[in-house]
Amino acid sequence: MDTFYKHYKPSQYAVSDTWKAAIGLQQVDGLTPSKYLYQLADDNINGKLTLDEIEDLLYNYHKNNEHPDTKEADIVSKRIAEILSEPAFSFRPTTMISIHRHLFQDLVSYAGIIRKVLF
């Protein structure tokens, strides 16, 4: 017998929490997302925009590099929100490497590579 699992649309509260976590993780690193990202996140929380639409809007917003101080925070926040929204999300070392690669692809050369940091 085949088994099917129905994925339900997350509540507004859950989507809001996802964005708070995504943006908060950027702030921990000292990065500040743009006001534009906050507007897009609000539109996603209210069901007006999908994460895919937000990605397209962010790349368009940052294509001329007019906002270099917020580009990484904006794009990575959206990617974190995307990962946290996945029903199959699990938190393991191999998952972390894959997540790092996804978050920082095309932003840094060491995306998905474990680095040794000396203090």
CSV table of C-alpha atoms in Angstrom, one decimal, residues 17 59 66 75 86 93:
chain,number,residue,atom,x,y,z
A,17,ASP,CA,9.0,32.8,13.4
A,59,TYR,CA,18.5,39.4,-7.0
A,66,GLU,CA,23.8,49.4,-5.2
A,75,ILE,CA,20.0,36.7,0.3
A,86,GLU,CA,11.3,22.5,4.6
A,93,PRO,CA,26.8,17.8,10.6
